[in-house]
Steps between C-alpha positions, in 0.01 A plus 500: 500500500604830418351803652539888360374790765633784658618450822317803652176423387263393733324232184857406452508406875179360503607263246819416636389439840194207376815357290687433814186368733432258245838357522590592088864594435521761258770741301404858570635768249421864529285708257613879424240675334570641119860291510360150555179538258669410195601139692188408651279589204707268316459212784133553472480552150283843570625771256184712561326609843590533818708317672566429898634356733566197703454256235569155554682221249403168582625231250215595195294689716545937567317598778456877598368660802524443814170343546518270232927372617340466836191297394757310304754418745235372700314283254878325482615530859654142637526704873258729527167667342404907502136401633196509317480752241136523505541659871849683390364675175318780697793581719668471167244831351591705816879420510496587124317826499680588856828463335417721192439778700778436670762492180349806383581674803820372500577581103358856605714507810809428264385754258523790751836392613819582286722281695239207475494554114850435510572216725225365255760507199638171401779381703748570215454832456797705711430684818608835335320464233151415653413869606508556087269212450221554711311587227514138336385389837224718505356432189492107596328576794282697312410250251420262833267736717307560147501087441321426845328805625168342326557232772487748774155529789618711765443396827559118417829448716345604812189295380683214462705550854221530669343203412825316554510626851125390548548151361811423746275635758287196448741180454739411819774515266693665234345334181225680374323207377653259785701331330829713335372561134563734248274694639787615778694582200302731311415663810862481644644708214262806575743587727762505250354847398461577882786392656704325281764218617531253241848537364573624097786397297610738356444659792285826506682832594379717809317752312344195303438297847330852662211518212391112592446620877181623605548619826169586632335153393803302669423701794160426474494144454811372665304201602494419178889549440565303781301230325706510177775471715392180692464323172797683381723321817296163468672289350180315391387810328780705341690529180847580418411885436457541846843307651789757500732392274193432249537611153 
């Protein structure tokens, strides 16, 4: 199996993390907008429409999205399933729409930040040079808030939190649906646009880090970050993103 996502992305997590639960070993190679197109158009044999990330090869079969690798990974787990994805396809809607109001306030966050828009820069480019290139950056993150912000209903991070919070108030545990399922996931990587921690490879610069912080919803719901973190420690429940030397 070979997986292309961006380490940062919270989809890209999503998919990575039901990957690992299910016990599937995997080769994980990055995706940098505009430079890797070209390669993975040619993988998929798309040369028209959008294209996005994580996509999965599997033998024959190309996979994309991070609903569809994690229904996958289950359907073909040997050590462990993702749940029922009848029950997990709701919490599936909120994490979703949650999450694209989250990017775009990230991608907005990074747009009103000069020294975000250059960390953002591929890693090639220079240090001295990357004040002069900002623009290049900004366009790309131009073309990105204007690709998702159709995708964007304010209000449905804090939606989705709260009904998080309610629905741990009601099992003795920390599975949502009481048994670990990706369910946990999806809702697990809201925090990435809270209060991150997973770790990125490359990593992201401070500026960069900064915009993925919100620091009045961490504040807010730091039950819920403590949460994260319990499966993030468990070694039942994590994924290498979240162990410190992860990649």
């Amino acid at each position: 199996m070979i997986l292309y996502g961006e380490s940062f992305s919270p989809w890209t997590k999503k998919a990575r993390w039901a990957l690992e639960i299910c016990g599937h070993t995997y080769t994980y190679r990055e995706y940098t907008p505009t430079l890797s197109e070209p390669g993975l158009r040619f993988k998929l044999r798309q040369w028209r429409g959008l294209v996005s990330v994580p996509v999965l090869f599997a033998d024959t079969q190309i996979v994309r999205g991070s609903w569809d690798i994690a229904r996958f990974a289950s359907d073909r787990s040997l050590t462990a399933t993702l749940g029922d994805f009848g029950a997990n396809e709701a919490w599936n809607v909120l994490s979703e729409a949650a999450l694209a109001e989250g990017r775009t306030r990230v991608v907005r966050g990074v747009l009103a930040n000069d020294a975000a828009l250059a960390e953002s820069l591929p890693s090639f480019v220079p240090d001295p040079l990357r004040p002069w290139l900002r623009f290049v950056a900004r366009d790309a993150v131009r073309r990105l808030d204007r690709k998702y912000a159709n995708l964007v209903r304010p209000g449905s991070l804090r939606i989705a939190l709260e009904k998080t919070r309610d629905a741990l108030a009601a099992v003795p545990g920390d599975y949502l649906l009481g048994d670990f399922s990706y369910t946990d996931i999806s809702m697990a990587v809201l925090l990435e646009v809270v209060a991150p921690r997973a770790k990125a490879d490359p990593p992201l610069g401070a500026a960069m880090q900064a915009c993925w912080i919100d620091e009045r919803l961490a504040a807010e719901f730091a039950d819920l970050v403590a949460w994260r973190d319990r499966l993030a420690a468990s070694p039942a429940t994590t994924f290498s993103q979240f162990h410190d030397d992860a990649a």
